[in-house]
PDB file of C-alpha atoms in Angstrom:
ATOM      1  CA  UNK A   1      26.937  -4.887 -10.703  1.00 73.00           C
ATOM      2  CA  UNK A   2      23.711  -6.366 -11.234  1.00 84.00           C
ATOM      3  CA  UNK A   3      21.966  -7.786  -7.815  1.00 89.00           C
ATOM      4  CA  UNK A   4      20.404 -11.425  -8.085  1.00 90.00           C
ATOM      5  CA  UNK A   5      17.249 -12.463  -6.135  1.00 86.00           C
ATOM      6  CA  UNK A   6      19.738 -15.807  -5.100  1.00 85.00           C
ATOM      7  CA  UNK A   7      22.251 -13.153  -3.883  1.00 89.00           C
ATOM      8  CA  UNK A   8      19.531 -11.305  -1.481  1.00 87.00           C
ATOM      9  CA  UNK A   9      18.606 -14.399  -0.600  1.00 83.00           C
ATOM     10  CA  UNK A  10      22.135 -15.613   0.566  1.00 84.00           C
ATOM     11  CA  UNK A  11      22.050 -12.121   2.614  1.00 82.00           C
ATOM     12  CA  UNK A  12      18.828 -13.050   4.261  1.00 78.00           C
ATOM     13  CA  UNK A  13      19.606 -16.082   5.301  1.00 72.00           C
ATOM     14  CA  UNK A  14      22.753 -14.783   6.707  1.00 74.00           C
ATOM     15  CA  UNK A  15      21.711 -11.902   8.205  1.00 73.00           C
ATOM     16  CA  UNK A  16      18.000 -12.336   9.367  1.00 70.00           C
ATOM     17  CA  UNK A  17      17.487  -8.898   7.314  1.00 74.00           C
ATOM     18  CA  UNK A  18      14.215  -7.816   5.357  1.00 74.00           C
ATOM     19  CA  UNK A  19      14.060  -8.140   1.594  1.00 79.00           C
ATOM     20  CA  UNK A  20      14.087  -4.774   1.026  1.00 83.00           C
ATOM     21  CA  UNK A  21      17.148  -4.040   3.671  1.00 83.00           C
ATOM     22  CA  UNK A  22      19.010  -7.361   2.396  1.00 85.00           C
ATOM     23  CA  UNK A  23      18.299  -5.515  -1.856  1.00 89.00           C
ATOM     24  CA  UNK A  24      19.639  -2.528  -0.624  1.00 89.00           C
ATOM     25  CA  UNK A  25      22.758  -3.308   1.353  1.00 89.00           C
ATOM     26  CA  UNK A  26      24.231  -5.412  -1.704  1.00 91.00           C
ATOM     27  CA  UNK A  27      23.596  -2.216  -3.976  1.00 91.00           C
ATOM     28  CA  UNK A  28      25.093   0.169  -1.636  1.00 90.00           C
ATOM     29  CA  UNK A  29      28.037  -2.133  -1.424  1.00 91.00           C
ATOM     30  CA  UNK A  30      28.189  -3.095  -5.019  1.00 89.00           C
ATOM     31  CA  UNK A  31      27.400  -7.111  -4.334  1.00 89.00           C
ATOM     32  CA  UNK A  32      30.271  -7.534  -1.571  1.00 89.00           C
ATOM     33  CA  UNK A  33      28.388 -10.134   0.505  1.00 86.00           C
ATOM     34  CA  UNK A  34      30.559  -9.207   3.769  1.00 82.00           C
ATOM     35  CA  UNK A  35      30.575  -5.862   3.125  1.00 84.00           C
ATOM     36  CA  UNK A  36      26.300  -5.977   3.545  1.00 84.00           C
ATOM     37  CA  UNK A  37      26.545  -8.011   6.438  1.00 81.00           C
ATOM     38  CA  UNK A  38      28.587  -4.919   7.932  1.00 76.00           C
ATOM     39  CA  UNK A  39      26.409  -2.715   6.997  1.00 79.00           C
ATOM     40  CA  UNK A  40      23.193  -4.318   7.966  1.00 79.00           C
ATOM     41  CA  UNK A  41      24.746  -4.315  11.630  1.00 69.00           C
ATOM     42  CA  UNK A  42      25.579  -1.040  11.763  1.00 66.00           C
ATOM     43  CA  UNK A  43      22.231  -0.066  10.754  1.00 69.00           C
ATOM     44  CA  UNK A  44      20.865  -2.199  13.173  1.00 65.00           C
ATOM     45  CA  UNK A  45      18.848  -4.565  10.868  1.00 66.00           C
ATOM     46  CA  UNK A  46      21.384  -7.841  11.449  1.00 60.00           C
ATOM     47  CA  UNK A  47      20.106  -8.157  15.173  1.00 53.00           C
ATOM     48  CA  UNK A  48      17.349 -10.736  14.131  1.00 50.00           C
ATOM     49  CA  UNK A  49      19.489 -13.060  12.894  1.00 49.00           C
ATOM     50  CA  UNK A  50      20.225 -13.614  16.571  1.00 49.00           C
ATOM     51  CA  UNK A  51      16.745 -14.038  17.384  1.00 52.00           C
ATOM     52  CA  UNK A  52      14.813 -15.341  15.086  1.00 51.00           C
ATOM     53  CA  UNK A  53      16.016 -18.817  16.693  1.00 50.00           C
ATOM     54  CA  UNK A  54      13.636 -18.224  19.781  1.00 60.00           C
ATOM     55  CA  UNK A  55      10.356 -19.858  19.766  1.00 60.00           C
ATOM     56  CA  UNK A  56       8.054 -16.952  19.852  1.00 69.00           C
ATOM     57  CA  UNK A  57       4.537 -18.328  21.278  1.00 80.00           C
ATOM     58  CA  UNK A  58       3.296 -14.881  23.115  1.00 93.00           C
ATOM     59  CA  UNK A  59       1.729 -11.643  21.163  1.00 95.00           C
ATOM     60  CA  UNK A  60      -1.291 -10.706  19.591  1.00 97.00           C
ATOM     61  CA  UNK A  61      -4.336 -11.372  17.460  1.00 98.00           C
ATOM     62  CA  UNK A  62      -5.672  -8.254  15.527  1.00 98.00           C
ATOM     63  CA  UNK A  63      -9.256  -7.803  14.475  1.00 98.00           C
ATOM     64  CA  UNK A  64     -10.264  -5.822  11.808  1.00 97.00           C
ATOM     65  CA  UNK A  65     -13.966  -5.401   9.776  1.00 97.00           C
ATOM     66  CA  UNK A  66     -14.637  -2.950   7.302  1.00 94.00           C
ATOM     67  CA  UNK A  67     -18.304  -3.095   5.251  1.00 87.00           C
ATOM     68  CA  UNK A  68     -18.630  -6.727   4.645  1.00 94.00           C
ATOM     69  CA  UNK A  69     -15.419  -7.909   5.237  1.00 97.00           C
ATOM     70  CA  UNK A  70     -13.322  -8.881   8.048  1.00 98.00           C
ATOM     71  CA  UNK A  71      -9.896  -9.760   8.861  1.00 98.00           C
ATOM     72  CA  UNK A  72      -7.633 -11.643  11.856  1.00 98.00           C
ATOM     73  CA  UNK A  73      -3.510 -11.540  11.867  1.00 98.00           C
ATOM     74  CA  UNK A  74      -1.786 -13.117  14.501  1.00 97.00           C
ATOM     75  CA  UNK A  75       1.474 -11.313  15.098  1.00 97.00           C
ATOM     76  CA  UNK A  76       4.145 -13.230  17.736  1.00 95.00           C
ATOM     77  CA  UNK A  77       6.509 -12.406  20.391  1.00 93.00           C
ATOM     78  CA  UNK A  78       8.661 -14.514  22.837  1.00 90.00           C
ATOM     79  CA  UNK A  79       6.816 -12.927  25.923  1.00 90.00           C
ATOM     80  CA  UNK A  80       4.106 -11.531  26.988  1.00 91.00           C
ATOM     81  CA  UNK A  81       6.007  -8.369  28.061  1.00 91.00           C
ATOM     82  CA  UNK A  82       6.015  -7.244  24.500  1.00 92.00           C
ATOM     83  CA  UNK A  83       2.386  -7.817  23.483  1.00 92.00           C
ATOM     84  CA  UNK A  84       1.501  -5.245  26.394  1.00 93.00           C
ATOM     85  CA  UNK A  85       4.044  -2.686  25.188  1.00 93.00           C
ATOM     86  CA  UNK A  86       2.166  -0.083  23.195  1.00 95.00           C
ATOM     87  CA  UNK A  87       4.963   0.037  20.145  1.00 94.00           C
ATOM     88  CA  UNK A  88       4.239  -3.245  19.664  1.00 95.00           C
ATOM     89  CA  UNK A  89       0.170  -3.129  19.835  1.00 97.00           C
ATOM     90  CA  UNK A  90       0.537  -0.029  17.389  1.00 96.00           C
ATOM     91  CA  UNK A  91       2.560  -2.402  15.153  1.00 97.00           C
ATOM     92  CA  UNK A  92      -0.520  -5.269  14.874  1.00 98.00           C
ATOM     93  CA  UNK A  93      -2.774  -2.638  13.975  1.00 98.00           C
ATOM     94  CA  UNK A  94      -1.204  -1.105  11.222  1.00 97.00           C
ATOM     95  CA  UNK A  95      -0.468  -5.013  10.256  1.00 98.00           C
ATOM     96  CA  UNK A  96      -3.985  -5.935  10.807  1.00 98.00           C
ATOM     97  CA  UNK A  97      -5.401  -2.869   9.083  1.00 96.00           C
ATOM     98  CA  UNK A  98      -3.109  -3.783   6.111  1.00 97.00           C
ATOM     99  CA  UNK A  99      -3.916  -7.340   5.866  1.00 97.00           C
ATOM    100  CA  UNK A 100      -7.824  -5.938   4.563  1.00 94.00           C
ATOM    101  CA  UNK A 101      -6.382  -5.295   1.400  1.00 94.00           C
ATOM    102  CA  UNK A 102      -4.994  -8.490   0.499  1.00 96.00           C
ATOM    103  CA  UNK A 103      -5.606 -12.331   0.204  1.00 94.00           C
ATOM    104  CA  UNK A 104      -2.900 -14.167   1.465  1.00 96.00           C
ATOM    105  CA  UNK A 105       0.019 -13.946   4.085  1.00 96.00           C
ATOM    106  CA  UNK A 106       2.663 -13.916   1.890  1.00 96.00           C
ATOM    107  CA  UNK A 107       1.418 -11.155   0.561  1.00 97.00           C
ATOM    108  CA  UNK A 108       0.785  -9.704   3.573  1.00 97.00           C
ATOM    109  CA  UNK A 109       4.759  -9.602   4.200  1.00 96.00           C
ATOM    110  CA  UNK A 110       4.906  -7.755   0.771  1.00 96.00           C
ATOM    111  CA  UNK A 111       2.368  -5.482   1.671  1.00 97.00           C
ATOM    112  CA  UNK A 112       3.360  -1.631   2.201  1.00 96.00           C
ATOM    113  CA  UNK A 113       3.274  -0.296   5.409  1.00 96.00           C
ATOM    114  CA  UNK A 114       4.663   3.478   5.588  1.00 93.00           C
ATOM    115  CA  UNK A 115       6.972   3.189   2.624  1.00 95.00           C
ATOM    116  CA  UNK A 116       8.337  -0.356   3.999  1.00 95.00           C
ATOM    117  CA  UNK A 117       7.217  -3.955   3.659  1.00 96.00           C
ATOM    118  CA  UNK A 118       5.340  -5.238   6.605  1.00 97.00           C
ATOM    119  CA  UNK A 119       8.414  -7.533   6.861  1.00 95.00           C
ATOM    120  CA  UNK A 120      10.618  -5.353   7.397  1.00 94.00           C
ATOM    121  CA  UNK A 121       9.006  -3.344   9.313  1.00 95.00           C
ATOM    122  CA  UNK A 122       8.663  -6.683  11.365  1.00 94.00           C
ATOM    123  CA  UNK A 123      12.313  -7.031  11.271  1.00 91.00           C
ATOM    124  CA  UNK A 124      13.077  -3.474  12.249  1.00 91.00           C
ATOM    125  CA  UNK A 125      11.269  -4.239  15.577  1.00 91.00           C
ATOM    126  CA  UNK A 126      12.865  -7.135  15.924  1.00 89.00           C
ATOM    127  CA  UNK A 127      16.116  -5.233  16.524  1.00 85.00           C
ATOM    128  CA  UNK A 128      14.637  -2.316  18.340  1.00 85.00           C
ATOM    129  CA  UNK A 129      12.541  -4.485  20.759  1.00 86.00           C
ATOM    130  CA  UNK A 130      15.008  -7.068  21.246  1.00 82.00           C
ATOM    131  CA  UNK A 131      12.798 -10.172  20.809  1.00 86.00           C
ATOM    132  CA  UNK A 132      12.151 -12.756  17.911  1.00 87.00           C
ATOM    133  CA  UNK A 133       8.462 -12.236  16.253  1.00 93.00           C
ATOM    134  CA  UNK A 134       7.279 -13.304  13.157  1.00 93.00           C
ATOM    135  CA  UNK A 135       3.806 -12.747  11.212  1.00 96.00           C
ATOM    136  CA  UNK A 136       2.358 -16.171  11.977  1.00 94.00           C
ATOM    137  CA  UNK A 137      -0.932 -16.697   9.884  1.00 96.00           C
ATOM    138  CA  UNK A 138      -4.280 -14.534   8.582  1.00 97.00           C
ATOM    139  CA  UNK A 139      -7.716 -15.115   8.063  1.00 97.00           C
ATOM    140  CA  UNK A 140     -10.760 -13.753   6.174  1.00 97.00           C
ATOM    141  CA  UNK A 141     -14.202 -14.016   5.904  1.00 98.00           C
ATOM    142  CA  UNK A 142     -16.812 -11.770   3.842  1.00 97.00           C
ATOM    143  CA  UNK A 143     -20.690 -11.656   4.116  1.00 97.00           C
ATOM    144  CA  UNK A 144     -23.287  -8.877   3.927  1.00 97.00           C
ATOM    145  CA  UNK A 145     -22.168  -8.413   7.274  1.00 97.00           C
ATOM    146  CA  UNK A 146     -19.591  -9.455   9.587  1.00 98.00           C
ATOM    147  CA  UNK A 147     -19.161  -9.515  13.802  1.00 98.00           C
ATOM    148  CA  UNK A 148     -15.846  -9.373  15.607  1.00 97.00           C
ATOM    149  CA  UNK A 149     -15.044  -9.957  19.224  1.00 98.00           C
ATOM    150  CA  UNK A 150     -11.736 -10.359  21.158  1.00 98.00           C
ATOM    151  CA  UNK A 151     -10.846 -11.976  23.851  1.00 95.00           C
ATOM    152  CA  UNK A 152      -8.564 -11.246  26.622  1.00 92.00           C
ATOM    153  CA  UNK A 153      -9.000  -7.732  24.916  1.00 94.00           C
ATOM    154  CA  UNK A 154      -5.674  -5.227  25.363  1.00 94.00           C
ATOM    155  CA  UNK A 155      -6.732  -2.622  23.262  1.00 95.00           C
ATOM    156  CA  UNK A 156      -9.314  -2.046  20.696  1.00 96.00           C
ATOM    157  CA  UNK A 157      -9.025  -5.212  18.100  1.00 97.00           C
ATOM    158  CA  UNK A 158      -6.297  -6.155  19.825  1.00 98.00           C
ATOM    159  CA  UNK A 159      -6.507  -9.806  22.230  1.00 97.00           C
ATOM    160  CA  UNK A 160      -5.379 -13.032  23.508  1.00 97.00           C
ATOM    161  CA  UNK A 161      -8.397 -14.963  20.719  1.00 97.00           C
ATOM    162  CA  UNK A 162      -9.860 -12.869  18.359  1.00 98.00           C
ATOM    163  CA  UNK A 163     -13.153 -14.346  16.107  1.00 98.00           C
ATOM    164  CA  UNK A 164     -14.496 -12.989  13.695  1.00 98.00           C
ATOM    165  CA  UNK A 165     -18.535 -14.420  12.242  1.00 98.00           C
ATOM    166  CA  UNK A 166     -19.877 -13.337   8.632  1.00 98.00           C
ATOM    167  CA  UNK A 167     -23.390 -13.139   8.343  1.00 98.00           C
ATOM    168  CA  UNK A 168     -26.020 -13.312   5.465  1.00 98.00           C
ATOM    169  CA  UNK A 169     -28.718 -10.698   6.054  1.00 97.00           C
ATOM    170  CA  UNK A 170     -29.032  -7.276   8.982  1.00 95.00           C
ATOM    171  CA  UNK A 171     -26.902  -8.537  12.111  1.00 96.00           C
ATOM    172  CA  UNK A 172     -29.087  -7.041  14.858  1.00 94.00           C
ATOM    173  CA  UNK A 173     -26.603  -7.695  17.704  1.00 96.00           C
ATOM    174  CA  UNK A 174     -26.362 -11.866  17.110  1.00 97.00           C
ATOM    175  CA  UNK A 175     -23.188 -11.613  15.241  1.00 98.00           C
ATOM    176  CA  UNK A 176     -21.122 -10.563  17.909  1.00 97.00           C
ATOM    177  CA  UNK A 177     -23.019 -13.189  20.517  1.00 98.00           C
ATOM    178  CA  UNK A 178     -22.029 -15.818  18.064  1.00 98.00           C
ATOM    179  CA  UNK A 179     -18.653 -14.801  17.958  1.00 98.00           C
ATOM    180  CA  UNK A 180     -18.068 -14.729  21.608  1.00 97.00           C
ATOM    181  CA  UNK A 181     -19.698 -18.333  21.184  1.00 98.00           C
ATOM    182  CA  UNK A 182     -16.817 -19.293  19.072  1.00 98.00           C
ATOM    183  CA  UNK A 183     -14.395 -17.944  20.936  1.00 97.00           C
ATOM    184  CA  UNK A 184     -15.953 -20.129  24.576  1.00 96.00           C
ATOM    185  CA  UNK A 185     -16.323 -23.458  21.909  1.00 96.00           C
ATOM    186  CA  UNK A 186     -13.694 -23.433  19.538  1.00 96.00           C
ATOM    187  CA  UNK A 187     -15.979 -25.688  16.788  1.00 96.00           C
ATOM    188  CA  UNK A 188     -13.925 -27.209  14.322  1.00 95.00           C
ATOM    189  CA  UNK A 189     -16.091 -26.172  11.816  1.00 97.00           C
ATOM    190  CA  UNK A 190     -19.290 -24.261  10.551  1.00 98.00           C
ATOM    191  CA  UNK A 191     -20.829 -27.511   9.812  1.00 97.00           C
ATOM    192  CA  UNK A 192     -21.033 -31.104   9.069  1.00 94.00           C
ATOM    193  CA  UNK A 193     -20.071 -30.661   5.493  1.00 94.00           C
ATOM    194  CA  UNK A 194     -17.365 -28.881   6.184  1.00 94.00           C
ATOM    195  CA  UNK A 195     -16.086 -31.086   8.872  1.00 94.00           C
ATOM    196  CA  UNK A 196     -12.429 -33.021   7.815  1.00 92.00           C
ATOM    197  CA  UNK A 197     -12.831 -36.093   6.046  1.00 93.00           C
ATOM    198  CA  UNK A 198      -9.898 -37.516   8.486  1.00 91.00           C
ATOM    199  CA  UNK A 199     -11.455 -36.152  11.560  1.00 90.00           C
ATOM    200  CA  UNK A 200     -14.870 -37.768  11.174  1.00 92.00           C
ATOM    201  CA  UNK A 201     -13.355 -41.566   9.905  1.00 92.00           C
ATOM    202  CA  UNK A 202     -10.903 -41.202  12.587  1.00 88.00           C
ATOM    203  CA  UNK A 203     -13.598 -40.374  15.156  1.00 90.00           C
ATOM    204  CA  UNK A 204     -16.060 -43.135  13.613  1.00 89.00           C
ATOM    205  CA  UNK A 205     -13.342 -45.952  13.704  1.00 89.00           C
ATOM    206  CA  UNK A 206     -12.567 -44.858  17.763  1.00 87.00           C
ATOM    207  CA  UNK A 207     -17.172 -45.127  18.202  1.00 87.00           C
ATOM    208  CA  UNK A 208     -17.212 -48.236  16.203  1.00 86.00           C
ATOM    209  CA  UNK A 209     -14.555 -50.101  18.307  1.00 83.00           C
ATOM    210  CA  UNK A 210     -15.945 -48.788  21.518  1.00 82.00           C
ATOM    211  CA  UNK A 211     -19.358 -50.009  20.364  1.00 84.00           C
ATOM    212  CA  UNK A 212     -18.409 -53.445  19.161  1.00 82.00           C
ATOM    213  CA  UNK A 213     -16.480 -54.244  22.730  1.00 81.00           C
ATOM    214  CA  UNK A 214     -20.336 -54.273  24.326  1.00 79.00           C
ATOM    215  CA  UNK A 215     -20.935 -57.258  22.311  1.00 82.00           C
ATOM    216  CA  UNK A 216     -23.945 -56.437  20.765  1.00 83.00           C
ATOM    217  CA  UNK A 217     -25.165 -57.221  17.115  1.00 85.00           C
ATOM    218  CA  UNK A 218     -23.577 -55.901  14.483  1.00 83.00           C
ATOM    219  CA  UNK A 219     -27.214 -54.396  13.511  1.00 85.00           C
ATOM    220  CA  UNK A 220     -27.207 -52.563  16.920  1.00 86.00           C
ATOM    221  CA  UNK A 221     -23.974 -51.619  16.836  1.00 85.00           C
ATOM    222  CA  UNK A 222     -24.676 -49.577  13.196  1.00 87.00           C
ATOM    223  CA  UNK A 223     -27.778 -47.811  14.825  1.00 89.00           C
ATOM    224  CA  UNK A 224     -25.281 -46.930  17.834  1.00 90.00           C
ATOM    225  CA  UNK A 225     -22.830 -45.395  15.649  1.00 90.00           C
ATOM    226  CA  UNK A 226     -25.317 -43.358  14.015  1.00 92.00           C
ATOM    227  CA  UNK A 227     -26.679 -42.196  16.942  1.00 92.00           C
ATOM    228  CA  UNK A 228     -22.902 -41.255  18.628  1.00 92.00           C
ATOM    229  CA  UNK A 229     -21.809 -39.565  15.723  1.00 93.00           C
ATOM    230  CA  UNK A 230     -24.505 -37.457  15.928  1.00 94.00           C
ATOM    231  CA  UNK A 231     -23.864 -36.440  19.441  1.00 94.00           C
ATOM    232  CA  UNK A 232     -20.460 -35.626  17.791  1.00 93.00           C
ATOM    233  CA  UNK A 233     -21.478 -33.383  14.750  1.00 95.00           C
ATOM    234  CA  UNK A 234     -23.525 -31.761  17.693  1.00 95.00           C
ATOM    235  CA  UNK A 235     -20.163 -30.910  20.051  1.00 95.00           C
ATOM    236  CA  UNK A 236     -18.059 -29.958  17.166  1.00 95.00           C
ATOM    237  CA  UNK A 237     -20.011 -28.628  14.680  1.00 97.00           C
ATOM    238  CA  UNK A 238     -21.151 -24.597  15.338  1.00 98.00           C
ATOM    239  CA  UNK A 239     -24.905 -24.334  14.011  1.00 98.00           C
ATOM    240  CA  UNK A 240     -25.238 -27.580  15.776  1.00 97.00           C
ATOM    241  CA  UNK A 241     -23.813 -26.317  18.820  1.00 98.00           C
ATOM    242  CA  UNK A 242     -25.934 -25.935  22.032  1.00 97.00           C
ATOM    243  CA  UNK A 243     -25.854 -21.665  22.094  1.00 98.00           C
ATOM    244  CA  UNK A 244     -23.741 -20.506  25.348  1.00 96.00           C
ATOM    245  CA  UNK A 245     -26.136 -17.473  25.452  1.00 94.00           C
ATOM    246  CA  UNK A 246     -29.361 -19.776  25.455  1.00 96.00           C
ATOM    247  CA  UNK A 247     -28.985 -23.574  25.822  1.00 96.00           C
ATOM    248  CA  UNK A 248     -32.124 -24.559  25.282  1.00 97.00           C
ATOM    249  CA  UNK A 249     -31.759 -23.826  21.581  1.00 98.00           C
ATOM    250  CA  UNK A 250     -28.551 -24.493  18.936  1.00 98.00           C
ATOM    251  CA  UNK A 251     -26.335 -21.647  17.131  1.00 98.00           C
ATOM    252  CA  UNK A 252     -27.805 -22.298  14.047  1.00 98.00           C
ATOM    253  CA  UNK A 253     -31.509 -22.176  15.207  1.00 98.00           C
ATOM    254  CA  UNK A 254     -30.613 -18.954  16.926  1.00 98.00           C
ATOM    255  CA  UNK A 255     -29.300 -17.411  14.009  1.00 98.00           C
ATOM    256  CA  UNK A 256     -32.198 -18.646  12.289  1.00 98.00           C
ATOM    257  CA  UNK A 257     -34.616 -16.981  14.415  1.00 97.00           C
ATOM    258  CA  UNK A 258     -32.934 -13.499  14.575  1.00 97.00           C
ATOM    259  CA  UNK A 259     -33.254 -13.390  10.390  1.00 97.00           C
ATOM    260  CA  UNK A 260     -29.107 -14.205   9.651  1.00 98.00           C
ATOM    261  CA  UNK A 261     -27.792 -17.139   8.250  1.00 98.00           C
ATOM    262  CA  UNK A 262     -23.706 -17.864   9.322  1.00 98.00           C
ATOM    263  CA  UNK A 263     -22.021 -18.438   6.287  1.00 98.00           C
ATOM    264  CA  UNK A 264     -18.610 -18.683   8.232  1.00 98.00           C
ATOM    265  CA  UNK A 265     -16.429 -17.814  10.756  1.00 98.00           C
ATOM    266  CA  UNK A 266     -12.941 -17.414  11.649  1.00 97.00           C
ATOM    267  CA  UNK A 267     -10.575 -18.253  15.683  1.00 97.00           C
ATOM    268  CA  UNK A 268      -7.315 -17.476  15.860  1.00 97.00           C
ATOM    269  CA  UNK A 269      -5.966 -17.574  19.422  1.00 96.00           C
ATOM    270  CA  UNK A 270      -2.369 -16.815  20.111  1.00 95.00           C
ATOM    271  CA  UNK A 271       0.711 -19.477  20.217  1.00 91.00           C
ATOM    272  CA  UNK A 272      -2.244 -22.228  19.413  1.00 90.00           C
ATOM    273  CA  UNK A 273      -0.085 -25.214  17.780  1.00 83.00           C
ATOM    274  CA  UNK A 274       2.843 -23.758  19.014  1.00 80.00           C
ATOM    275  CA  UNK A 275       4.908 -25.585  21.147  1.00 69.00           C
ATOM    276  CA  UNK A 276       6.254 -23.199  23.790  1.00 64.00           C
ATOM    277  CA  UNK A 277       9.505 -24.165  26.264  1.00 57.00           C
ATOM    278  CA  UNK A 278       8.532 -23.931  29.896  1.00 54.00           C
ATOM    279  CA  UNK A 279      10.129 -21.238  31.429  1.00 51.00           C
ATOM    280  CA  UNK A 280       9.436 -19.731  35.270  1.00 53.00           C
ATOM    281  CA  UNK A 281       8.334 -16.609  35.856  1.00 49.00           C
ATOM    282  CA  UNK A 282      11.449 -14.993  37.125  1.00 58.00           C
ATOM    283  CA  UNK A 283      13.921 -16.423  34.203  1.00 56.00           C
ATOM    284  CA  UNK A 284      11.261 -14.151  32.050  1.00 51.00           C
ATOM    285  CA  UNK A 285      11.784 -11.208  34.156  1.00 53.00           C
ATOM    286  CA  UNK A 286      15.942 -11.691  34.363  1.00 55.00           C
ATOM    287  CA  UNK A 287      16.072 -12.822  30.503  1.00 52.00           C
ATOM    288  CA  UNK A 288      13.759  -9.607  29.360  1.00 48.00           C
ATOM    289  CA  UNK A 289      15.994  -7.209  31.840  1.00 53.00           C
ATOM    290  CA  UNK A 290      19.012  -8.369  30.564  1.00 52.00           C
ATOM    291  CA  UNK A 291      18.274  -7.372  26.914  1.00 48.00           C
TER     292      UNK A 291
END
């Protein structure tokens, strides 16, 4: 019988399975939902449906730059167990290394990865490991060249925040200074201009209030705004930045004098957004030693 996409996707949600696994279960058992399901757990591949409940907040952020062009994945796990085993560093590599050639996580998931999706390949972990993870978000930049650096480093482009910094003109050892920058600072953007609408009214309604309950003019209180949401572009804004490796000059000064322009840059630091359940040290040990 003929397989529909609606079908597979009935299977997935059941199941917790692949794409690929979920496709090929309902051909090998000619549509027969339960049947799949069966089979999916006697290959193994139904396990995730268990987990994939479990807020996964640990893991890894892989670094990858090739010419002009440079990607981050963030890849999850419950605990930070996993992102120290090595099967599961190997995993964000390939992932990472895979991500180069496309533009977008979704497809990412689609991507090929040894004759498998990335997904399932994700999935098949899932069951073998023992612990929910999912393929949480990439990033790229592109210049004529571009710096990495990670942070909290486990193995080569593999860390705890990983940054990446594209560059217009010969990085001569600034790119990766600039990156570590990032990674210290966090900026919410490269510049003013590319600051959030939201952000800056929100932040300009919280200056004007605090200004106006001095009591001063309303024509002092203008010049006061101007002058605090400056110091604000300057905190949160990278080229206007005060440089960690030199204070006494900005990021984009820096760059400036060293012949590079930024053009852009990318942080993505594990389980950021993500909220996490509290859980003590020893519940991690018993719950991971009990799998």
């Amino acid at each position: 019988m003929s397989i529909t996409a609606a079908m597979v996707k009935e299977l997935r949600d059941a199941s917790g399975a692949g794409m690929m696994d979920a496709k090929k279960a309902l051909t090998e058992n000619e549509g027969n939902m339960e049947a799949a399901i069966d089979w999916l757990r006697t290959k193994g591949l139904a396990k995730a449906a268990k987990k994939s409940g479990r807020t996964a907040a640990e893991g890894l952020v892989g670094v990858a730059v090739e010419g002009g062009v440079g990607v981050a994945v963030e890849v999850n796990s419950e605990t930070d167990f996993v992102a120290r085993n090595a099967e599961f560093q190997g995993m964000v590599t390939d992932i990472t290394k895979a991500a180069a050639a496309v533009s977008d996580i979704e497809a990412l998931k689609a991507a090929d990865l040894g004759g498998k999706s990335v997904e399932t390949v994700l999935t098949d972990k899932i069951a073998t490991i023992g612990e929910n993870m999912t393929l949480r978000r990439m990033a790229k930049v592109e210049g004529e060249s571009v710096a990495s650096y990670v942070h909290n480093g486990v193995a080569d482009g593999l860390g705890k925040i990983g940054v990446l910094v594209a560059l217009k003109g010969v990085d001569n050892g600034i790119g990766k200074q600039i990156a570590m920058h990032v990674a210290a600072t966090n900026p919410a953007s490269l510049s003013e201009a590319d600051l959030d609408p939201a952000l800056v009214a929100r932040e300009k309604s919280v200056l004007t209030e605090q200004a106006r309950e001095s009591g001063k003019p309303e024509q002092v209180i203008e010049k006061m705004i101007v002058g605090r949401m400056n110091k604000f572009f300057e905190e949160v804004t990278l080229l206007k930045q005060k440089f960690v490796i030199d204070p006494d000059t900005t990021v984009g000064k820096a760059a400036a004098a060293a012949g590079v322009e930024v053009l852009g840059f990318v942080r993505l630091e594990v389980g950021e957004g993500i909220e996490k359940e509290e859980e003590d040290f020893a519940a991690e040990v018993a719950k991971t030693a009990g799998r």
